[in-house]
GROMACS .gro file of C-alpha atoms in nm:
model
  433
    1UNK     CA    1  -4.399   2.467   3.471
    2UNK     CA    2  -4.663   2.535   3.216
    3UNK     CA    3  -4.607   2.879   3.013
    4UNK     CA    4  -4.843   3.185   3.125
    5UNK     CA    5  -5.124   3.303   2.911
    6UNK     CA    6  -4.990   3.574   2.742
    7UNK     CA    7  -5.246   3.890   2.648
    8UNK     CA    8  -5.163   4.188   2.405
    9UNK     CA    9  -5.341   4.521   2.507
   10UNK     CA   10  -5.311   4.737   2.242
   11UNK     CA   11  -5.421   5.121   2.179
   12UNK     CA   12  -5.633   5.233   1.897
   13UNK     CA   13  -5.576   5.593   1.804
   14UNK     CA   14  -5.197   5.670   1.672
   15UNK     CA   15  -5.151   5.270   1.666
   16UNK     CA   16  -5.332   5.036   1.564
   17UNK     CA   17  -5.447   5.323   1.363
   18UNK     CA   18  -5.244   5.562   1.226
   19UNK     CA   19  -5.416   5.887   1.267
   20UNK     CA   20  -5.637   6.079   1.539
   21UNK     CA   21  -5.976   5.932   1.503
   22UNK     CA   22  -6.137   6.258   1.683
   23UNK     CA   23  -5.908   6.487   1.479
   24UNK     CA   24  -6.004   6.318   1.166
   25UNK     CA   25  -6.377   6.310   1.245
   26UNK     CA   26  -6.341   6.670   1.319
   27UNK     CA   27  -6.199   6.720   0.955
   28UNK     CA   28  -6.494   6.544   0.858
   29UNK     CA   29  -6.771   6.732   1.059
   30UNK     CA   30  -6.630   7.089   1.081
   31UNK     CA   31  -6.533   7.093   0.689
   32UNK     CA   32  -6.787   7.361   0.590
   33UNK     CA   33  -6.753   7.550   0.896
   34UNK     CA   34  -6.568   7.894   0.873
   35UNK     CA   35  -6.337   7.865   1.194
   36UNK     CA   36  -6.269   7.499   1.118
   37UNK     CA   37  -5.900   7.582   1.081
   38UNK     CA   38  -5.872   7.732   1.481
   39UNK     CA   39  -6.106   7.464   1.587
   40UNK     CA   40  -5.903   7.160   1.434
   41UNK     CA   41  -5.608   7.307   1.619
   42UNK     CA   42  -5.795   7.279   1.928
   43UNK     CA   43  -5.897   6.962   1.907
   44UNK     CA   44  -5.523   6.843   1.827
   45UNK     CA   45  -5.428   7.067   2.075
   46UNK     CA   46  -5.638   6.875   2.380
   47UNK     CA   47  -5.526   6.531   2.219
   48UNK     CA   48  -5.197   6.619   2.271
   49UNK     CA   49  -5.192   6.743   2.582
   50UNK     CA   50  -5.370   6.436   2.725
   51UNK     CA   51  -5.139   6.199   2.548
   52UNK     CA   52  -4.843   6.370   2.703
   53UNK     CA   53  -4.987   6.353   3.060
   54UNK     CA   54  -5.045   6.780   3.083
   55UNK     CA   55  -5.442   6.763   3.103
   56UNK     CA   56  -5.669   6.441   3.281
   57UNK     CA   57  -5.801   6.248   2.973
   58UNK     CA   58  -6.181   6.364   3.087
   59UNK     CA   59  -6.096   6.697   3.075
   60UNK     CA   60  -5.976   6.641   2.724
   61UNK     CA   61  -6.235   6.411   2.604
   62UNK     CA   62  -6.523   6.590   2.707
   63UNK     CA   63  -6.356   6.948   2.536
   64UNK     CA   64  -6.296   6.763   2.202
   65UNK     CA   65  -6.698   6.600   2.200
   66UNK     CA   66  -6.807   6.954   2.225
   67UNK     CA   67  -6.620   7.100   1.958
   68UNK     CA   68  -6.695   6.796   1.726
   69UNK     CA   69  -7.061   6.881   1.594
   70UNK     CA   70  -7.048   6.564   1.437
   71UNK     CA   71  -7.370   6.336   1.381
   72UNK     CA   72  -7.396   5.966   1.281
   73UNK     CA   73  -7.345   6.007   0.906
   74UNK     CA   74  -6.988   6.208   0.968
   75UNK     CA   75  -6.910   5.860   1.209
   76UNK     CA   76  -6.968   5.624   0.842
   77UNK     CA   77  -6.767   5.857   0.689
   78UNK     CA   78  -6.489   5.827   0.960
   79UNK     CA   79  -6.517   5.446   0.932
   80UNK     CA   80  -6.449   5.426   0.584
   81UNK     CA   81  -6.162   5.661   0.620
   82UNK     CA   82  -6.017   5.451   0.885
   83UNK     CA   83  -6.060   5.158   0.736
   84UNK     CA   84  -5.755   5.285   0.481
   85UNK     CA   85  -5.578   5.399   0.790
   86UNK     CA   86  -5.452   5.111   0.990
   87UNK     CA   87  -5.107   5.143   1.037
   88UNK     CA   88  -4.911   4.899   0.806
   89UNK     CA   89  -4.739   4.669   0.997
   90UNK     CA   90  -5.026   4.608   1.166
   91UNK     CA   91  -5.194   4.531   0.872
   92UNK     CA   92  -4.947   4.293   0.729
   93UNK     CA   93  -4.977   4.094   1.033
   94UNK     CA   94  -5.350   4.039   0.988
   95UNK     CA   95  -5.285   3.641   1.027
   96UNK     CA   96  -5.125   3.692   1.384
   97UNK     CA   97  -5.505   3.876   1.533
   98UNK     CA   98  -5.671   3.583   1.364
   99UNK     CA   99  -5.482   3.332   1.552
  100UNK     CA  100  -5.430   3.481   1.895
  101UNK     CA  101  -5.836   3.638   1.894
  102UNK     CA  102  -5.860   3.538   2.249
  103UNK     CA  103  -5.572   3.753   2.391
  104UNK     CA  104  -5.604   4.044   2.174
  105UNK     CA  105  -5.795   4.297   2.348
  106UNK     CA  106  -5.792   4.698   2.200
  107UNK     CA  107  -5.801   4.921   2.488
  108UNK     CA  108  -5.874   5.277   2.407
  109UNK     CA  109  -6.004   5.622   2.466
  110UNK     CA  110  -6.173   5.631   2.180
  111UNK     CA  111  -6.535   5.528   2.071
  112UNK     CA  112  -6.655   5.187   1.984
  113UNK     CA  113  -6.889   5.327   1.724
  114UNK     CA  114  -6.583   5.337   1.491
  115UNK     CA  115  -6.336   5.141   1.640
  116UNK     CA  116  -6.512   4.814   1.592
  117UNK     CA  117  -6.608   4.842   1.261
  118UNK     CA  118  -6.231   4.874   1.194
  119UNK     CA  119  -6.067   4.668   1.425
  120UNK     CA  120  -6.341   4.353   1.352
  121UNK     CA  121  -6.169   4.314   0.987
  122UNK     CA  122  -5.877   4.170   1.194
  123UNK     CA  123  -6.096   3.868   1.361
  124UNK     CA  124  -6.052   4.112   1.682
  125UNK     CA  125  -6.371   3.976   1.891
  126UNK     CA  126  -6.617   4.176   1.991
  127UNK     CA  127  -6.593   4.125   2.363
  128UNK     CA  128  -6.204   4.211   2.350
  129UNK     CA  129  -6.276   4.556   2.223
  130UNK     CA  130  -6.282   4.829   2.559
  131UNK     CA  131  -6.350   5.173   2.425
  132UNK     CA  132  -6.598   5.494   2.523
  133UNK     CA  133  -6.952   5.517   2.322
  134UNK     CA  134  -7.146   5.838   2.237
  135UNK     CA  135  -7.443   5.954   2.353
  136UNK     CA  136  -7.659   6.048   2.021
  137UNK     CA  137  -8.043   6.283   1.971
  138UNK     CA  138  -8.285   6.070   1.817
  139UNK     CA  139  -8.205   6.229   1.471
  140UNK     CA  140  -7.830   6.092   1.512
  141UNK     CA  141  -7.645   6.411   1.621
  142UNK     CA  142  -7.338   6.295   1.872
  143UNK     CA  143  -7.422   6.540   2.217
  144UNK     CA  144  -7.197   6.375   2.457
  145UNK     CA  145  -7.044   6.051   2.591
  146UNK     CA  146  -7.100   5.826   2.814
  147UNK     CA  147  -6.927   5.942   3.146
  148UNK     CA  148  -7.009   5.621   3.349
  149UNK     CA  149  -6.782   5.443   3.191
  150UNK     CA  150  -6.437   5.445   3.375
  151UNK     CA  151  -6.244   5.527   2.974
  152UNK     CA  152  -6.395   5.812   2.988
  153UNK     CA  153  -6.219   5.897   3.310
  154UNK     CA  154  -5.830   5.985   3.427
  155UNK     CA  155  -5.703   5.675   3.453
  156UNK     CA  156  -5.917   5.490   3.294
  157UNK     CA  157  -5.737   5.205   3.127
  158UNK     CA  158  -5.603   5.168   3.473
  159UNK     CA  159  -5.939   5.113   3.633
  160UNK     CA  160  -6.073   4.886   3.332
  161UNK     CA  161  -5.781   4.623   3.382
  162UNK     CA  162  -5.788   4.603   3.766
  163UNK     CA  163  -6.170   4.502   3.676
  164UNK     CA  164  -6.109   4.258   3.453
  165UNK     CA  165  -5.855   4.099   3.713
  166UNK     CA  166  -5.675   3.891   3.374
  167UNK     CA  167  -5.425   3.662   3.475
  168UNK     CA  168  -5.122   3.617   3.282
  169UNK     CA  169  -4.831   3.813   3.086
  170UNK     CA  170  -4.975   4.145   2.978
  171UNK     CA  171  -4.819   4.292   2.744
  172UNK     CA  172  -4.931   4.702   2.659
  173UNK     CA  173  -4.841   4.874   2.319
  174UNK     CA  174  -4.947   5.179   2.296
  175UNK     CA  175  -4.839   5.550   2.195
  176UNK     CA  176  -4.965   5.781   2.485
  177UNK     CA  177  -4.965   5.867   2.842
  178UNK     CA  178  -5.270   5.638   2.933
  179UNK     CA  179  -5.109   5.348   2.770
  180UNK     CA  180  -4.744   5.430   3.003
  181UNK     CA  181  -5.020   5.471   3.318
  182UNK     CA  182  -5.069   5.050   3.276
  183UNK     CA  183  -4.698   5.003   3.349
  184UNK     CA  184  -4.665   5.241   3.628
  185UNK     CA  185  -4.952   5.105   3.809
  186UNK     CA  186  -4.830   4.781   3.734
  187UNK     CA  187  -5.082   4.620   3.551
  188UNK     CA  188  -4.882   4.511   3.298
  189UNK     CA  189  -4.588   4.339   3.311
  190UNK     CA  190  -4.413   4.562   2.977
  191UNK     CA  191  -4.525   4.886   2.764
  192UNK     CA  192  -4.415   4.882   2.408
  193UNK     CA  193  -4.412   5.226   2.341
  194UNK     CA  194  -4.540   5.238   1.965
  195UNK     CA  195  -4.332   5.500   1.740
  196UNK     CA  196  -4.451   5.385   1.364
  197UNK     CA  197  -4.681   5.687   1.370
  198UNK     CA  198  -4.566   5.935   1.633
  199UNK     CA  199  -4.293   5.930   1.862
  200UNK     CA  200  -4.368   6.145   2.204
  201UNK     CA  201  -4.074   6.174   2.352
  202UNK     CA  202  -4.208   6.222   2.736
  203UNK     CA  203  -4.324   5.848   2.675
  204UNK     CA  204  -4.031   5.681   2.515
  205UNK     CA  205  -3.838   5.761   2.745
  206UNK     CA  206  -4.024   5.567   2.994
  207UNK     CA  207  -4.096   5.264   2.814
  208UNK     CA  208  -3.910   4.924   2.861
  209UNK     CA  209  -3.905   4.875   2.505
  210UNK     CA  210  -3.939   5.108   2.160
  211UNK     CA  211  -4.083   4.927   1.898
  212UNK     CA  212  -4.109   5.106   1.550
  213UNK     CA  213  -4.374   4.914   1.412
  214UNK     CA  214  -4.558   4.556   1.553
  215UNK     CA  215  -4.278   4.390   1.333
  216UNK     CA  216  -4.085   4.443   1.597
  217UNK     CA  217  -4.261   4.403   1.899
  218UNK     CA  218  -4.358   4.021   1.734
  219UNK     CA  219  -3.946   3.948   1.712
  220UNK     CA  220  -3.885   4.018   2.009
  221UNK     CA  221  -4.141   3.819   2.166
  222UNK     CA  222  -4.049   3.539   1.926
  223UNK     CA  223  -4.389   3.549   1.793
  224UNK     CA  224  -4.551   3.456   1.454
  225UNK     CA  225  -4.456   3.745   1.186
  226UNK     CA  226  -4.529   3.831   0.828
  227UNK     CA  227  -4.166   3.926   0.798
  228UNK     CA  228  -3.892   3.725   0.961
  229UNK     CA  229  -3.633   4.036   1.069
  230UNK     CA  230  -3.836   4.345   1.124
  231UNK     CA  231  -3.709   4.640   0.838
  232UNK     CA  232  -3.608   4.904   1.125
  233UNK     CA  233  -3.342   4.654   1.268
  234UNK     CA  234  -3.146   4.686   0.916
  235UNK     CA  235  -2.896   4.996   0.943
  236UNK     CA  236  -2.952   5.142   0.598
  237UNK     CA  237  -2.639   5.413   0.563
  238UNK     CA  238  -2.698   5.706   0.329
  239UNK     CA  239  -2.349   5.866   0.161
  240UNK     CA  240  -2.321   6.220   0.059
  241UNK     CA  241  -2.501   6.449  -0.108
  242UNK     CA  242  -2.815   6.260  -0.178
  243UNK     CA  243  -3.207   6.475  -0.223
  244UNK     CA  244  -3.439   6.420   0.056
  245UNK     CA  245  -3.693   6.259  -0.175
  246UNK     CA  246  -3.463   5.970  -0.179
  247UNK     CA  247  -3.403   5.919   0.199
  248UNK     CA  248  -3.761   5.964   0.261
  249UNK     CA  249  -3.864   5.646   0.016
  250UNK     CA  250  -3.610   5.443   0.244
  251UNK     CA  251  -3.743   5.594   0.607
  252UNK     CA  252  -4.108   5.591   0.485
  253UNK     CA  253  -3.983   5.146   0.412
  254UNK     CA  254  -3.931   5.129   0.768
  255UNK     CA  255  -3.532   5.103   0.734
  256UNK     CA  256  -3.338   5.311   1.014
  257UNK     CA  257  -3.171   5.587   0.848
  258UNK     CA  258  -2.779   5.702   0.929
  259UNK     CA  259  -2.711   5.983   0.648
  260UNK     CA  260  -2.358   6.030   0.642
  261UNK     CA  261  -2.061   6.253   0.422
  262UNK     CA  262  -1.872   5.954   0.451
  263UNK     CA  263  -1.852   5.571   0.453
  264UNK     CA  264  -1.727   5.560   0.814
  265UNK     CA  265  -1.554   5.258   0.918
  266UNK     CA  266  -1.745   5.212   1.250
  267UNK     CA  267  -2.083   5.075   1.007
  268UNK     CA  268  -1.854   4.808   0.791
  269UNK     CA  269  -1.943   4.512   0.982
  270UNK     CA  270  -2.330   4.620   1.061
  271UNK     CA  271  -2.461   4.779   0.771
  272UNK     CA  272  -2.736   4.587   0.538
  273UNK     CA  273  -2.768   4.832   0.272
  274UNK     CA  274  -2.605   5.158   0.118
  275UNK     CA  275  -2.743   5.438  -0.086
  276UNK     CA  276  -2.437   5.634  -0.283
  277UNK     CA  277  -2.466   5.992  -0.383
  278UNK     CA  278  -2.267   5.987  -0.741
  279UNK     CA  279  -1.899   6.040  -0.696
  280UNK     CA  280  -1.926   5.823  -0.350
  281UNK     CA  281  -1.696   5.556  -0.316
  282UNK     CA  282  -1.598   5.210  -0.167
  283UNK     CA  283  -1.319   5.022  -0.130
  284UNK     CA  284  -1.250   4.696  -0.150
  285UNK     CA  285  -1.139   4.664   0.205
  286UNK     CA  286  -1.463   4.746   0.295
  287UNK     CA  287  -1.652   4.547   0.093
  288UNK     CA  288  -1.492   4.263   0.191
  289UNK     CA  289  -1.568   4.311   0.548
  290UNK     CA  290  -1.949   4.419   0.491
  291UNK     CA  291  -2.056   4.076   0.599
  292UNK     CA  292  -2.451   4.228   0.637
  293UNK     CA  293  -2.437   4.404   0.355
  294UNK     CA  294  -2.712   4.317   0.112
  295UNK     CA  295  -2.789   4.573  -0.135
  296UNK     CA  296  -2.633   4.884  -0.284
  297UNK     CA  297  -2.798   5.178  -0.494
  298UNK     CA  298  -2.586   5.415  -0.679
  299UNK     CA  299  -2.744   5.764  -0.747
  300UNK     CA  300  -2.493   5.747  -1.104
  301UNK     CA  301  -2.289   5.535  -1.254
  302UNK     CA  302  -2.125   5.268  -1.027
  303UNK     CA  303  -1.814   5.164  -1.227
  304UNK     CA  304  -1.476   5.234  -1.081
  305UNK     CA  305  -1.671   5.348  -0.777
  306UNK     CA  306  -1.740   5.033  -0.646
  307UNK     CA  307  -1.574   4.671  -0.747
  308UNK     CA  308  -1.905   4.535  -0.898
  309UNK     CA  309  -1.738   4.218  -0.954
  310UNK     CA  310  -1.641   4.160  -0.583
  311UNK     CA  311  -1.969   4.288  -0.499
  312UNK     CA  312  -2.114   3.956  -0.720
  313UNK     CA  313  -1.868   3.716  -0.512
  314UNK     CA  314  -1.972   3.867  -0.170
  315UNK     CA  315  -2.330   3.785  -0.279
  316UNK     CA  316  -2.450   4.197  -0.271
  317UNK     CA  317  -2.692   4.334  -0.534
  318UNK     CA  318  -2.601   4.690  -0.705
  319UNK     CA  319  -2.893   4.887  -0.910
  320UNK     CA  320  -2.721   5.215  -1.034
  321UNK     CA  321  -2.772   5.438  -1.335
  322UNK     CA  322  -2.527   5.452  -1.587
  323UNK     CA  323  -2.686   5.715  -1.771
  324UNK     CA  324  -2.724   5.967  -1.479
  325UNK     CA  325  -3.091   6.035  -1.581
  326UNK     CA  326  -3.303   6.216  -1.314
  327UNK     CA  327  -3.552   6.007  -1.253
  328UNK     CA  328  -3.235   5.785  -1.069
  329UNK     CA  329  -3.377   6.069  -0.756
  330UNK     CA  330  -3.656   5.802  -0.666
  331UNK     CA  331  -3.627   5.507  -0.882
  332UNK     CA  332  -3.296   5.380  -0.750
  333UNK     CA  333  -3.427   5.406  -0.427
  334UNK     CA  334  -3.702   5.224  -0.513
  335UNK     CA  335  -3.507   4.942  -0.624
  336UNK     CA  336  -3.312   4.867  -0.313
  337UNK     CA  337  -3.643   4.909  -0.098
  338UNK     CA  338  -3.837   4.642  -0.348
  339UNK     CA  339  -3.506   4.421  -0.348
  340UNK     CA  340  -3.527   4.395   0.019
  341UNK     CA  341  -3.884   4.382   0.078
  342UNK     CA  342  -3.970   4.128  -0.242
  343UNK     CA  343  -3.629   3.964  -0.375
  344UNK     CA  344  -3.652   4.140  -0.655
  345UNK     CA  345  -3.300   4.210  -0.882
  346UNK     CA  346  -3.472   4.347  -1.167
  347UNK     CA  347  -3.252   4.611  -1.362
  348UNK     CA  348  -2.984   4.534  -1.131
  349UNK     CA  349  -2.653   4.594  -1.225
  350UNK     CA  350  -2.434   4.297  -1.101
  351UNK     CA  351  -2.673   4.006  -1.101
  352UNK     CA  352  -2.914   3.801  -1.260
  353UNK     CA  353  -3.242   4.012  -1.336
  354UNK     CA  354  -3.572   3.847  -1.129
  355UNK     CA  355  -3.907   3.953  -1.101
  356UNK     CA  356  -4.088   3.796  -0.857
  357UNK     CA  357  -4.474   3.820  -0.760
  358UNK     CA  358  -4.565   3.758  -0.393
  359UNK     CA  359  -4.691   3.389  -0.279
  360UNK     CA  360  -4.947   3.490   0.027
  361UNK     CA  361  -4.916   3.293   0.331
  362UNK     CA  362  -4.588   3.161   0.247
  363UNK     CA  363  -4.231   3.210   0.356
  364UNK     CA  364  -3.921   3.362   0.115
  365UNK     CA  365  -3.597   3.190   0.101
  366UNK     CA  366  -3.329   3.354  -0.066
  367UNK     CA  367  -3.004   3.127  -0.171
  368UNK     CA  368  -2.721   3.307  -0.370
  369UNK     CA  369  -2.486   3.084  -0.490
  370UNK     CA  370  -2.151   3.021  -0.667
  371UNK     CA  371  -2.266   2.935  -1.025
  372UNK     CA  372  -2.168   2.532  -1.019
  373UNK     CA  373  -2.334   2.231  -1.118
  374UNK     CA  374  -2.585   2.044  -0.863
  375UNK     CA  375  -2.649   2.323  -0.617
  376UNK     CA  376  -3.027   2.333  -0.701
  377UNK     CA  377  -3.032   1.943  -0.627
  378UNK     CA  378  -2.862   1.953  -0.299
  379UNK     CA  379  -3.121   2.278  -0.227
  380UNK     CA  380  -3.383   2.070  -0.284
  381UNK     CA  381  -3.274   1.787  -0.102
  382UNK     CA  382  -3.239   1.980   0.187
  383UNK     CA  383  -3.614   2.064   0.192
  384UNK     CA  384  -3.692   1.727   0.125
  385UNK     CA  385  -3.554   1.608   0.444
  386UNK     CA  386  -3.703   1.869   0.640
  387UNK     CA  387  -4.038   1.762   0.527
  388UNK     CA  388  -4.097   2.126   0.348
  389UNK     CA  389  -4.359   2.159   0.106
  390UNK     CA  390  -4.209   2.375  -0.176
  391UNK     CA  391  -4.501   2.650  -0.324
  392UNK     CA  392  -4.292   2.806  -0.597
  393UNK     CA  393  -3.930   2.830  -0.720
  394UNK     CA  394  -3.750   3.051  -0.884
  395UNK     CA  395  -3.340   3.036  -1.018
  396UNK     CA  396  -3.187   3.260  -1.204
  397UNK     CA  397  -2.786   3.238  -1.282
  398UNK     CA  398  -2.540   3.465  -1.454
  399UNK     CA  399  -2.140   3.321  -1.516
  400UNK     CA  400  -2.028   3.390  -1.166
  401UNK     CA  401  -2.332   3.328  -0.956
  402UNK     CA  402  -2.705   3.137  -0.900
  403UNK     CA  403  -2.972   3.347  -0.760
  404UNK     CA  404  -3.213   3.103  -0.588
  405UNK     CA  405  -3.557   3.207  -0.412
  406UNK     CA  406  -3.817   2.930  -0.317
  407UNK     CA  407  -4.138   3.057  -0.115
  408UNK     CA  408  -4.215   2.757   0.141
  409UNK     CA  409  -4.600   2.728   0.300
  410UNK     CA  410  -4.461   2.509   0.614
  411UNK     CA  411  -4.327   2.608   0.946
  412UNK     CA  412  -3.986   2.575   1.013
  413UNK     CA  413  -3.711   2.535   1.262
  414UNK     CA  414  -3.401   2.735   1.262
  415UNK     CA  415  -3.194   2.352   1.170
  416UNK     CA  416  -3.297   2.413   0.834
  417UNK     CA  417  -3.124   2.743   0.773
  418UNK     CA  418  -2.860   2.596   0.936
  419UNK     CA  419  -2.855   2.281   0.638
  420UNK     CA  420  -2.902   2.557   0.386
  421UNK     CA  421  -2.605   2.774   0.489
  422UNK     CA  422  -2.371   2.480   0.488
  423UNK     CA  423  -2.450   2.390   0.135
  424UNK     CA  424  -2.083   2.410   0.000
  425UNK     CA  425  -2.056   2.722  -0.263
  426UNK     CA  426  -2.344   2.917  -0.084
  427UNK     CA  427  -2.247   3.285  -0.058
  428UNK     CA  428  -2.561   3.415   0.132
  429UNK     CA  429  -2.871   3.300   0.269
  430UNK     CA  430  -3.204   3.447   0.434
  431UNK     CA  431  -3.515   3.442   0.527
  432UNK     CA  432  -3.696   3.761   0.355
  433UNK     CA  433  -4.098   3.713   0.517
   0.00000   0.00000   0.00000
């Protein structure tokens, strides 16, 4: 039976995007004004409300258009604001709108007069994008909106889809009540409820799946990716007394946050990376049965906290600071996150140091390996019978171990990280992006 055309609806405002576009374009319009302050917070205030199903989205919308006082040169101001304002993992994924164009369509409450000129940067057609338009004087100043068209109304995303009668898998992501509304009705077949920017709570709870970012709504539909594993799936535990500033660099990554006073037992087996206050420690017990773990950052120096030498066997990368200086706050942090995100070991503790620039449209393999003889041949020869076209290569080795990263421009199947893995003396493989 052949597979069902699949469509993505997706929301503008608070996803695709990750501000307000009203709100903002208030900012923009009402900045010389002297109540701006108690007007922004009405404007918020009637977003809000809508999104969280307390007031019909007309009601809402036509409140917030009045209050604007906004005119065509505030809207090219809003665009190039915008513009730096698309929410990052939809931007990393640009390659994914340019090859599914004809199933993308942005559905939104918002107003095509700056929606499209942001969304169209994404190959996002034209004819996919379903949004509300202004109604302008003839010197440009925004007086209303068009109220015939059925976004404008309660229920509207509702009313578009039953007239566009698409047949297929429909798939909603979205951050708001009107977004939820396509599931209940049952116009779609699943709502994503989209938390990267904002996380209502009256909505998550009625979504059949959270995604985080579109990272992971693309993993779980087993579709094409800019990163292989999506960041929020890798339980990052925080130990002790560590400053905010620090956890914040992780949670602002994308990494799911546990901040514990301990290294409790139950997270051995799961977690993929640690950040240790100074004076933390972990035993070798542990270590050995972190299978996941990947990384560890040190706020201090590491030795006779943690066996770095095991940690070097078990294929785990440290970055600590053995001089305690302050700036450890947000640069060991900063390690871990670029070590995960990149490769990168530089000013590592435990293994060889690599800097590594990133190849565009390719994908990261990382190979750590027992330091022996002929390991880089048998890597290679791997590839080679795969029929992968190798981009760049990088190997790095210290006494114990061979640090191996190769950036590959083909698609593959999961056989050859099954070839890698069994490459005798391999310690730990994966697929970074």
């Amino acid at each position: 039976m052949p597979k069902q055309k699949a469509y993505y609806i997706i929301d503008f405002d608070s996803t695709f995007t990750q501000v307000e576009a009203l709100d903002e374009l208030a900012r923009i319009s009402l900045k010389n004004h002297p109540d701006k302050e108690s007007i922004f917070q009405k404007i918020e205030d009637y977003t809000n409300f809508a999104m969280e199903g307390k007031l019909s989205f007309s009601e809402s919308l036509a409140q917030r258009v009045k209050l604007l006082e906004a005119n065509e040169d505030h809207l090219k101001l809003l665009i190039k604001h915008l513009k730096k304002k698309v929410s990052t993992s939809f931007s990393r994924n640009a390659e994914f709108f340019k090859k599914h164009a004809d199933e993308v369509l942005i559905v939104s409450g918002g107003f095509k007069e700056f929606i499209t000129p942001v969304v169209s940067q994404y190959h996002i057609k034209k004819e996919n994008i379903y949004a509300n338009t202004f109604v302008t004087t003839g010197d440009g100043k925004i007086i209303d909106y068009d109220h015939a068209n059925p976004l404008s109304e309660e229920g509207g995303k509702v009313k578009l889809l039953q007239h566009l009668k698409l047949e297929g898998e429909l798939f909603g992501i979205g951050d708001g009540y009107s977004d939820f509304q396509l599931r209940e009705s049952g116009m779609i077949n699943k709502f994503f409820a989209f938390t990267e920017n904002i996380a209502r709570e009256s909505i998550v709870s009625r979504a059949d799946h959270v995604t985080p970012s579109f990272d992971e709504f693309l993993y779980v539909n087993d579709l094409p990716r800019a990163i292989s594993y999506p960041k929020n799936r890798i339980l990052c535990l925080v130990i002790g007394e560590v400053d905010p500033l620090s956890i914040a660099i992780l949670k602002n990554d994308g990494l799911s946050i546990r901040h514990k006073t301990s290294f409790e037992e139950k997270y051995v087996k799961d977690v993929g990376m640690i950040l240790f206050a100074d004076g933390e420690k972990m035993d070798k017990e542990q270590l050995k049965n972190a299978a996941k773990l990947k990384t560890i950052g040190y706020l201090g120096n590491a030795k006779n906290k943690i066996d770095l030498d095991l940690c070097t066997k078990q294929g785990i990368v440290v970055f600590d600071d053995p001089k305690n200086n302050p700036r450890n706050i947000d640069f060991i942090p900063k390690r871990v996150a670029e070590f995960m995100n990149s490769g990168a070991t530089y000013l590592s503790s435990n293994f060889p140091n690599l800097q590594l620039p990133k190849i565009d449209k390719s994908h990261r393999l990382i190979h750590i390996h027992k330091n022996v003889p002929g390991i880089m041949a048998k890597i290679n020869t791997v590839f080679a019978k795969h029929d992968i076209n190798i981009v760049s290569q990088f190997l790095m080795t210290n006494q114990e171990i061979g640090y191996a990263i190769t950036d590959i421009n083909t698609q593959y199947d999961k056989q050859l990280f099954k070839s890698l893995k069994k490459i005798e003396h391999t310690i730990k493989f994966r697929v970074l992006y």
